[in-house]
Tab-separated table of C-alpha atoms in Angstrom:
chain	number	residue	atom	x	y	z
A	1	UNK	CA	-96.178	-50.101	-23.095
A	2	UNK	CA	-97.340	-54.055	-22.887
A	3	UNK	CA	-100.789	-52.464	-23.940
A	4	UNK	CA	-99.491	-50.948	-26.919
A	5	UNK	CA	-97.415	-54.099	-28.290
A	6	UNK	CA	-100.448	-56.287	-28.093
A	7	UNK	CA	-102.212	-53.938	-29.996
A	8	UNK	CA	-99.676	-53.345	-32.605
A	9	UNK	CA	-98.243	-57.269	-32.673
A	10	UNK	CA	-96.437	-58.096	-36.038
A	11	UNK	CA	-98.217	-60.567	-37.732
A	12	UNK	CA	-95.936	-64.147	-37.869
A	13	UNK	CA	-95.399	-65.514	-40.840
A	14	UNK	CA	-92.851	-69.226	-40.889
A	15	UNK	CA	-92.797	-71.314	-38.207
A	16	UNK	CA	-90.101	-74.201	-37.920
A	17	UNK	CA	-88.329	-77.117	-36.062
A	18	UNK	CA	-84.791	-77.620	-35.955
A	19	UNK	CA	-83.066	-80.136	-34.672
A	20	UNK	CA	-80.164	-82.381	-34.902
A	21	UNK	CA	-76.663	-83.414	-32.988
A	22	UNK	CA	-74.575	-80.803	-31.702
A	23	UNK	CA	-71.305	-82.873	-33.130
A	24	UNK	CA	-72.496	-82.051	-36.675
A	25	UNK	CA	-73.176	-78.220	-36.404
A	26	UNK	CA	-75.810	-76.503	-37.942
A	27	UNK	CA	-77.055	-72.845	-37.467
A	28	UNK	CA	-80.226	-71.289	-38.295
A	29	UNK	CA	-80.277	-67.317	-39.508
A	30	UNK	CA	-81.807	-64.624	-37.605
A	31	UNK	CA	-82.728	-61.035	-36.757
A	32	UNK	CA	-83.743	-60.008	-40.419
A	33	UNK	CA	-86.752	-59.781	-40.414
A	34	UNK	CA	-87.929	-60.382	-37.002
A	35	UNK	CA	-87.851	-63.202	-35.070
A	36	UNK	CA	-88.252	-65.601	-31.874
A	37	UNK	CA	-86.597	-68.238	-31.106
A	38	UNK	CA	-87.346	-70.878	-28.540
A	39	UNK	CA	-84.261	-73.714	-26.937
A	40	UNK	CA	-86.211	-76.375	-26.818
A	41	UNK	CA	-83.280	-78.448	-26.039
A	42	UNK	CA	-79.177	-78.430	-26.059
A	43	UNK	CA	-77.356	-75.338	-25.994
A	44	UNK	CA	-76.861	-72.670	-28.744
A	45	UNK	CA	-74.537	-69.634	-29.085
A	46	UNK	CA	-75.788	-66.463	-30.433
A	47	UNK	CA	-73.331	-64.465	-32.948
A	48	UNK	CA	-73.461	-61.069	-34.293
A	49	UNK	CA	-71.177	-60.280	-37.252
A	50	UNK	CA	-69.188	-63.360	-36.341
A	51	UNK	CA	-68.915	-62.476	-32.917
A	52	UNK	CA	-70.401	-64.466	-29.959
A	53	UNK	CA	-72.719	-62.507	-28.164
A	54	UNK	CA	-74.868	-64.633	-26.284
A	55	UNK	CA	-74.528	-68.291	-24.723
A	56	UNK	CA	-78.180	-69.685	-24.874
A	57	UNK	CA	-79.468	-72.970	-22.902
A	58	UNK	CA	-82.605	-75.237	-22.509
A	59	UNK	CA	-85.381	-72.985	-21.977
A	60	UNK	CA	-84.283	-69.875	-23.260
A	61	UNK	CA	-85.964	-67.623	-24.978
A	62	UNK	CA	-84.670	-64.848	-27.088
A	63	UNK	CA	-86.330	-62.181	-29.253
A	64	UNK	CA	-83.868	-60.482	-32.242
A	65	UNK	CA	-84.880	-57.506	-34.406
A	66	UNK	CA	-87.922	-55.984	-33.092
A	67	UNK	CA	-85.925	-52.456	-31.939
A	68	UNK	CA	-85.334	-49.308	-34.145
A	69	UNK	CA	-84.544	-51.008	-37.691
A	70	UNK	CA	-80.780	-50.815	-38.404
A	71	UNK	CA	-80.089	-50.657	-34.972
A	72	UNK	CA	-78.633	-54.546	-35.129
A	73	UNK	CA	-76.253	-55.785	-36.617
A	74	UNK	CA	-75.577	-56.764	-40.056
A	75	UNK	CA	-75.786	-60.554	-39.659
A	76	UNK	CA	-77.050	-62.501	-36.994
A	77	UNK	CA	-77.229	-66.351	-36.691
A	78	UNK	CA	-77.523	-69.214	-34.132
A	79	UNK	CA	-75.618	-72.075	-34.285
A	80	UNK	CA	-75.909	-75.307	-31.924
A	81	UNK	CA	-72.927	-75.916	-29.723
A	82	UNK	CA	-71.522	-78.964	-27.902
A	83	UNK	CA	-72.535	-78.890	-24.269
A	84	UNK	CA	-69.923	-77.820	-21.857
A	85	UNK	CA	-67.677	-80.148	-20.032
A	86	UNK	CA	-69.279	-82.213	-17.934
A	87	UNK	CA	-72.584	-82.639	-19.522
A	88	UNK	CA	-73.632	-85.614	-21.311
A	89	UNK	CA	-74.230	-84.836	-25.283
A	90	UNK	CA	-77.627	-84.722	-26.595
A	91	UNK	CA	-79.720	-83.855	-29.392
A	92	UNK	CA	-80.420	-80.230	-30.088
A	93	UNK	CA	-83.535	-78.567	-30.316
A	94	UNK	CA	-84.519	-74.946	-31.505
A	95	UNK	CA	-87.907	-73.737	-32.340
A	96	UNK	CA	-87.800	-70.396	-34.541
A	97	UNK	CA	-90.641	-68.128	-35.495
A	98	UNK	CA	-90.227	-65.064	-37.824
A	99	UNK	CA	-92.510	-62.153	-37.919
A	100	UNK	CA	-93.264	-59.623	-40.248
A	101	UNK	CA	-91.658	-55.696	-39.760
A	102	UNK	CA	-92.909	-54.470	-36.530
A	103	UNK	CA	-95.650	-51.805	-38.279
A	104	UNK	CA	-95.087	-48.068	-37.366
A	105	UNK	CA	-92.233	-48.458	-34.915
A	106	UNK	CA	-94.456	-50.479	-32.293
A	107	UNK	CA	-91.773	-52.174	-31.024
A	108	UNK	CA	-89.083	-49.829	-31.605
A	109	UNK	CA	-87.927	-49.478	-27.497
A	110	UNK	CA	-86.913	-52.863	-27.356
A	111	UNK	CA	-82.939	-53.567	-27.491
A	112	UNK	CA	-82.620	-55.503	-30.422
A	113	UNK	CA	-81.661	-58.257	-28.553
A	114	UNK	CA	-83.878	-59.481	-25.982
A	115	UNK	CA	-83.182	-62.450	-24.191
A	116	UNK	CA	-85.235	-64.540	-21.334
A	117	UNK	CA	-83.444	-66.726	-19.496
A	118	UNK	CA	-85.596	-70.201	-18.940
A	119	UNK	CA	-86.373	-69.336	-15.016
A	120	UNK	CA	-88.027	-66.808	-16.475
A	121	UNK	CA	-90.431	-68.062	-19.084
A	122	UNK	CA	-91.116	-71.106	-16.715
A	123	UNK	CA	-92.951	-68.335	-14.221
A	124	UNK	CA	-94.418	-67.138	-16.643
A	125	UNK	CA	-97.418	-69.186	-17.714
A	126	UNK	CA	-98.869	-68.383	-20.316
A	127	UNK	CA	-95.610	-68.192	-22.553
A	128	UNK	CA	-94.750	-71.782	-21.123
A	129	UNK	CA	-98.286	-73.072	-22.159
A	130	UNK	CA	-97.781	-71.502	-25.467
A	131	UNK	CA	-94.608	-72.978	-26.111
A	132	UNK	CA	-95.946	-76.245	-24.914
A	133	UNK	CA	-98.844	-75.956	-27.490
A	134	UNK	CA	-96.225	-74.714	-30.180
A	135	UNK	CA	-94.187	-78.035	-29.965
A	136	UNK	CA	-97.123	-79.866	-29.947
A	137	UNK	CA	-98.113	-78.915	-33.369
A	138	UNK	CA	-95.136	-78.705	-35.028
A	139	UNK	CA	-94.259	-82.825	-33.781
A	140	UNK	CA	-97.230	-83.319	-35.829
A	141	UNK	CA	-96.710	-83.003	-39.904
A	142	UNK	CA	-100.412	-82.852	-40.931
A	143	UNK	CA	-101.958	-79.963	-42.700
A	144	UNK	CA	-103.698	-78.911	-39.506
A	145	UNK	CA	-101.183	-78.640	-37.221
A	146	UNK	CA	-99.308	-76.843	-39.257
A	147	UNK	CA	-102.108	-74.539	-39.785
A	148	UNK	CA	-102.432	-74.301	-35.722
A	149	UNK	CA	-99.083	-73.638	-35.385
A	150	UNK	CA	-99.169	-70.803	-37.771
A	151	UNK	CA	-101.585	-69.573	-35.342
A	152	UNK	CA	-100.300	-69.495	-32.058
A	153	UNK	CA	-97.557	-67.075	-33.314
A	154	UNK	CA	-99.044	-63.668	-32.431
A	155	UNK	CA	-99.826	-65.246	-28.936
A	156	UNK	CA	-96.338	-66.461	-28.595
A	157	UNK	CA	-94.968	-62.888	-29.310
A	158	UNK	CA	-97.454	-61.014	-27.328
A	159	UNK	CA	-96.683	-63.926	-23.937
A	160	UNK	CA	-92.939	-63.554	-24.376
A	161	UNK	CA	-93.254	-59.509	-24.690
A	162	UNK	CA	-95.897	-59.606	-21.388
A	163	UNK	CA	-93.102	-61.981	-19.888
A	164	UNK	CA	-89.978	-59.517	-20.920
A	165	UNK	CA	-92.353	-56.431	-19.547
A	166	UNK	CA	-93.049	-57.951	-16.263
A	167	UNK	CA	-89.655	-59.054	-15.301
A	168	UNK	CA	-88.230	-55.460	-16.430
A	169	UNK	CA	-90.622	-53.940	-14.310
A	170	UNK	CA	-89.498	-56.014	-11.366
A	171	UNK	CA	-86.348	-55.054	-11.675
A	172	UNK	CA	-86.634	-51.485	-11.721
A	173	UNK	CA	-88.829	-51.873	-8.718
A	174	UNK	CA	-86.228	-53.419	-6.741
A	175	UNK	CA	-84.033	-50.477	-7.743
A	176	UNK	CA	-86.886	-48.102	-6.015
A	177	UNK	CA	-86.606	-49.546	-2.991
A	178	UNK	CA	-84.125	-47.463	-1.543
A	179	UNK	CA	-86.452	-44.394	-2.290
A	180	UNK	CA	-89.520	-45.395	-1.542
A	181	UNK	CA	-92.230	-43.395	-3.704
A	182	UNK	CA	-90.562	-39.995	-4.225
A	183	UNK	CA	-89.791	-39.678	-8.032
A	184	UNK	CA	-86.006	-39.615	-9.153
A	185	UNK	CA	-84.334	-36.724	-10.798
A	186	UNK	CA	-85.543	-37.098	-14.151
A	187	UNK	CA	-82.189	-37.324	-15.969
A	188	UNK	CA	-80.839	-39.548	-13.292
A	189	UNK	CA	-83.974	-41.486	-13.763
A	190	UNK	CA	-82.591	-41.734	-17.736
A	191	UNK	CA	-79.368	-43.159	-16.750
A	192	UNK	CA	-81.232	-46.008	-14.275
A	193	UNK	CA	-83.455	-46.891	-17.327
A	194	UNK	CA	-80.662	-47.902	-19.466
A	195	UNK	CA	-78.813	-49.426	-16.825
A	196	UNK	CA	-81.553	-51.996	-16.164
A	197	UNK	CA	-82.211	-52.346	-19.684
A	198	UNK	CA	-78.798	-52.890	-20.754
A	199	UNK	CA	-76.546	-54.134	-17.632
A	200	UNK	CA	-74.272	-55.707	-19.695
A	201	UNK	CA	-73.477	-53.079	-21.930
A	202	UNK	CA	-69.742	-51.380	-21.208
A	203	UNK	CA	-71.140	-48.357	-20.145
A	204	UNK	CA	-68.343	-45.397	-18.674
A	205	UNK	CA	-69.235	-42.092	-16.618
A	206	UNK	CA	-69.016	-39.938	-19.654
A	207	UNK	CA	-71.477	-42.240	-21.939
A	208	UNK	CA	-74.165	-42.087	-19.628
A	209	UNK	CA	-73.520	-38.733	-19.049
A	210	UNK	CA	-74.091	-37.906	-22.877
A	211	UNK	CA	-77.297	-40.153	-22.180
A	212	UNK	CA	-78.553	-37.464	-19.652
A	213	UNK	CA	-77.623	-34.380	-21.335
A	214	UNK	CA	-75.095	-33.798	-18.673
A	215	UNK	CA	-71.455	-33.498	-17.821
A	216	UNK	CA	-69.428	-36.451	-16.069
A	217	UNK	CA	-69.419	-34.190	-12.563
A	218	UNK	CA	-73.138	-32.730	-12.673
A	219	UNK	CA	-73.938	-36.513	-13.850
A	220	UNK	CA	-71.952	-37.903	-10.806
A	221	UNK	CA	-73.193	-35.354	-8.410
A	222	UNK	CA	-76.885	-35.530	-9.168
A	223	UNK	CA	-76.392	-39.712	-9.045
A	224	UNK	CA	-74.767	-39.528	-5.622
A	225	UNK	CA	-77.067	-37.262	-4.471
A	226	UNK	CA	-79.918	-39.037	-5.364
A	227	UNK	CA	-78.443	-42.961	-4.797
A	228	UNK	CA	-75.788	-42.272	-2.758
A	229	UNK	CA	-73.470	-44.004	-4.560
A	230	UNK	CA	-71.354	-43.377	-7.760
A	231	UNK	CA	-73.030	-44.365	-11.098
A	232	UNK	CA	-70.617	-47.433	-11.972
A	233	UNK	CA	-70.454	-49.018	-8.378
A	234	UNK	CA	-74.260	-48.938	-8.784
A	235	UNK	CA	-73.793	-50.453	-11.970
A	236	UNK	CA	-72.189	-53.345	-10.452
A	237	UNK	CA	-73.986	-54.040	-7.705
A	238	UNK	CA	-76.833	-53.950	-10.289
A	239	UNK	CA	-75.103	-56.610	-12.508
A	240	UNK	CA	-74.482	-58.632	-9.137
A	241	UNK	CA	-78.380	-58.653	-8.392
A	242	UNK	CA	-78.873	-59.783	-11.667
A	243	UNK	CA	-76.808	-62.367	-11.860
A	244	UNK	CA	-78.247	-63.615	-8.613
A	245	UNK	CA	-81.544	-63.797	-9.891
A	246	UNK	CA	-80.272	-66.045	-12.941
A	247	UNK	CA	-78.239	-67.917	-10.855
A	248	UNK	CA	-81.102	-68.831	-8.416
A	249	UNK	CA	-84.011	-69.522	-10.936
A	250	UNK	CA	-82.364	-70.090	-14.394
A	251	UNK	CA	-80.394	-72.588	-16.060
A	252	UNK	CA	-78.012	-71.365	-17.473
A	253	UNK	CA	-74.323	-71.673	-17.283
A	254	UNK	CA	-71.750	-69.336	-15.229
A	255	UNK	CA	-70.196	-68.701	-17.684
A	256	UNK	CA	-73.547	-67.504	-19.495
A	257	UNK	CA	-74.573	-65.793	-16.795
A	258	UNK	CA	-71.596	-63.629	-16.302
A	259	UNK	CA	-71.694	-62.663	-20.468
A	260	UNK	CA	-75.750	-61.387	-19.830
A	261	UNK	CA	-74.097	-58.929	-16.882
A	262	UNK	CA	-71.270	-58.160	-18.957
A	263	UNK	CA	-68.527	-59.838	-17.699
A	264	UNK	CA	-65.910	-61.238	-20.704
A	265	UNK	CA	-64.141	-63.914	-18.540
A	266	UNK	CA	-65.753	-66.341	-15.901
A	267	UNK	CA	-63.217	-65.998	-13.816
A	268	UNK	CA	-63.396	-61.994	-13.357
A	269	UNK	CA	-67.182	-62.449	-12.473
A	270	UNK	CA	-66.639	-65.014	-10.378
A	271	UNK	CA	-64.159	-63.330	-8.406
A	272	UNK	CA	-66.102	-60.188	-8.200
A	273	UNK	CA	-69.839	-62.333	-7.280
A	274	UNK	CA	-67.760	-63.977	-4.644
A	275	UNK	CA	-66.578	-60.202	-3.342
A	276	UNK	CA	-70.122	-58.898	-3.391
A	277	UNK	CA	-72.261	-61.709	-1.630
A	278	UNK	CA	-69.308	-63.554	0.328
A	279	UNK	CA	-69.811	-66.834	-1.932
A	280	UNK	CA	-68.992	-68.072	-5.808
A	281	UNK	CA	-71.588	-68.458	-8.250
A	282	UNK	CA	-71.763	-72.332	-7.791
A	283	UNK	CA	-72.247	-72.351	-4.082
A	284	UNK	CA	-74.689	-69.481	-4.032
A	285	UNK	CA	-76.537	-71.337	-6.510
A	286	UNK	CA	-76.723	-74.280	-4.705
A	287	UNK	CA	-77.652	-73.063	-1.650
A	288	UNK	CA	-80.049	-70.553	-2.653
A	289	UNK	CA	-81.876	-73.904	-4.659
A	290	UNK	CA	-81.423	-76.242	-1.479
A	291	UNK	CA	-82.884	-73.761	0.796
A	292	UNK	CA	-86.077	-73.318	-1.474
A	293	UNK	CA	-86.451	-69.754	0.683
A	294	UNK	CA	-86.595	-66.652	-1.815
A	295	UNK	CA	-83.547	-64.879	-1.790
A	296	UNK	CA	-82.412	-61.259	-1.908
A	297	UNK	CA	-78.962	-59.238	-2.188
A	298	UNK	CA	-78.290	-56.780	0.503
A	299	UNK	CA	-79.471	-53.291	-1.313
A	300	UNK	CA	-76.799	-51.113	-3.176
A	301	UNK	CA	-74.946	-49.477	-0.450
A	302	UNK	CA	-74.473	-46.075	0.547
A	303	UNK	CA	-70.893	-44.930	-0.512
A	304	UNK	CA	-68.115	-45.015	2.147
């Protein structure tokens, strides 16, 4: 798949800076056509149709609009925020780059929202060298630089889809784990695909059994069978892995972290992190940072 979108990249077209003091808001428009955008600094809060769908920090990356065109929604924009409580203001900082139509559906299987977290992109090198060479150029307003940065935005794309790839890949690796190298059922193997794709999407027995051609029972028999556990308790022992991983390496707020695992409140995700791995958010994170030892979740259990 990573082969095929380097092949196929859309070719960028505007480049630009923003910046500015999150007590004066200002947004910048998104989504249609393509685009990336890169926190360079500050926070920012993504909406869709009005609607907040995505708390954004220092770091972040996030790609809008490259799935199946008129998958997304009608209007999407981001807007710089004031930093939560607790944090001392500062200037904002967003670099956005917007690409020409993906040609002939290259990029069609990506969501149309496609977010890396900054713990993320900072592993990943050559999208963090990018960016560095990105900002750069575009603090420099002679004819040159501007020309440069025109042309580091088919590497940008291609880094932040290799970076997207690998950590998706990752994650469905550590879902294999149980299972060693025999293949799933292939249906069941469906509904694990969009799970890890989308965790925080509000997914119910009988929509992922639509997704597999099945009904809710042969769907929750085959998924037992094969995980030994039911689909949704999967699910969210999924979303608490997840969340682990962005709590350990990323940046971002709790409250961020428990709206990319689809949680509405902070306090229900907190309360169900702490019932999963014995700790909240905060003091996991803290640890897992102070002990500077890679950490891992206990696997997805078998069902009582």
């Amino acid at each position: 798949m990573a082969d095929e979108m380097e092949r196929l990249l859309p070719r960028g077209v505007v480049v630009s800076r923003h910046h500015g003091h999150p007590g004066a808001p200002w947004r910048a428009s998104a989504g249609d056509p393509p685009s990336l955008h890169v926190v360079v600094q500050g926070a920012f809060r993504l909406s869709e149709d009005g609607v907040c769908a995505l708390e954004l920090d220092a770091g972040d990356v996030v790609l809008l609009g490259f799935g199946p065109r008129g998958a997304g929604p009608r209007e999407q924009s981001l807007r710089c925020v004031a930093p939560p409580p607790g944090r001392a203001p500062a200037d904002a900082e967003l670099i956005s780059a917007t690409y020409a139509a993906a040609p002939g559906g290259a990029l069609a299987s990506l969501a149309p929202v496609v977010h890396l977290p900054a713990g993320e992109v900072r592993r990943a090198r050559g999208l963090s060298a990018v960016v560095g060479l990105l900002r750069a150029a575009l603090a420099d307003a002679s004819p040159g630089q501007a020309q440069l940065a025109r042309s580091l935005l088919e590497p940008l794309l291609a880094y932040a889809l290799h970076c997207h790839e690998h950590a998706r890949e990752g994650r469905a690796s550590r879902a294999l784990d149980r299972r060693g190298a025999r293949a799933f059922d292939r249906r069941v193997a469906r509904v694990l695909r969009l799970m890890q794709e989308k965790p925080a999407e509000r997914w119910g027995v009988e929509a992922l059994a639509k997704a597999a051609g099945l009904s809710r029972a042969a769907l929750a028999r085959r998924f037992l069978a094969e995980l030994g556990v039911p689909p949704l308790r999967y699910l969210a022992e999924l979303r608490m892995q997840r969340a682990a991983e962005l709590l350990a390496e990323g940046d971002g707020s709790v409250a961020a972290v428990a709206a990319e695992v689809g949680y509405d409140s902070e306090f229900a995700f907190s309360r169900a992190f702490k019932r999963h791995t014995g700790e909240a958010p905060g003091a996991f994170r803290r640890r897992s940072r102070s002990e500077g030892a890679a950490f891992r979740l206990p696997p997805v259990r078998a069902a009582a």
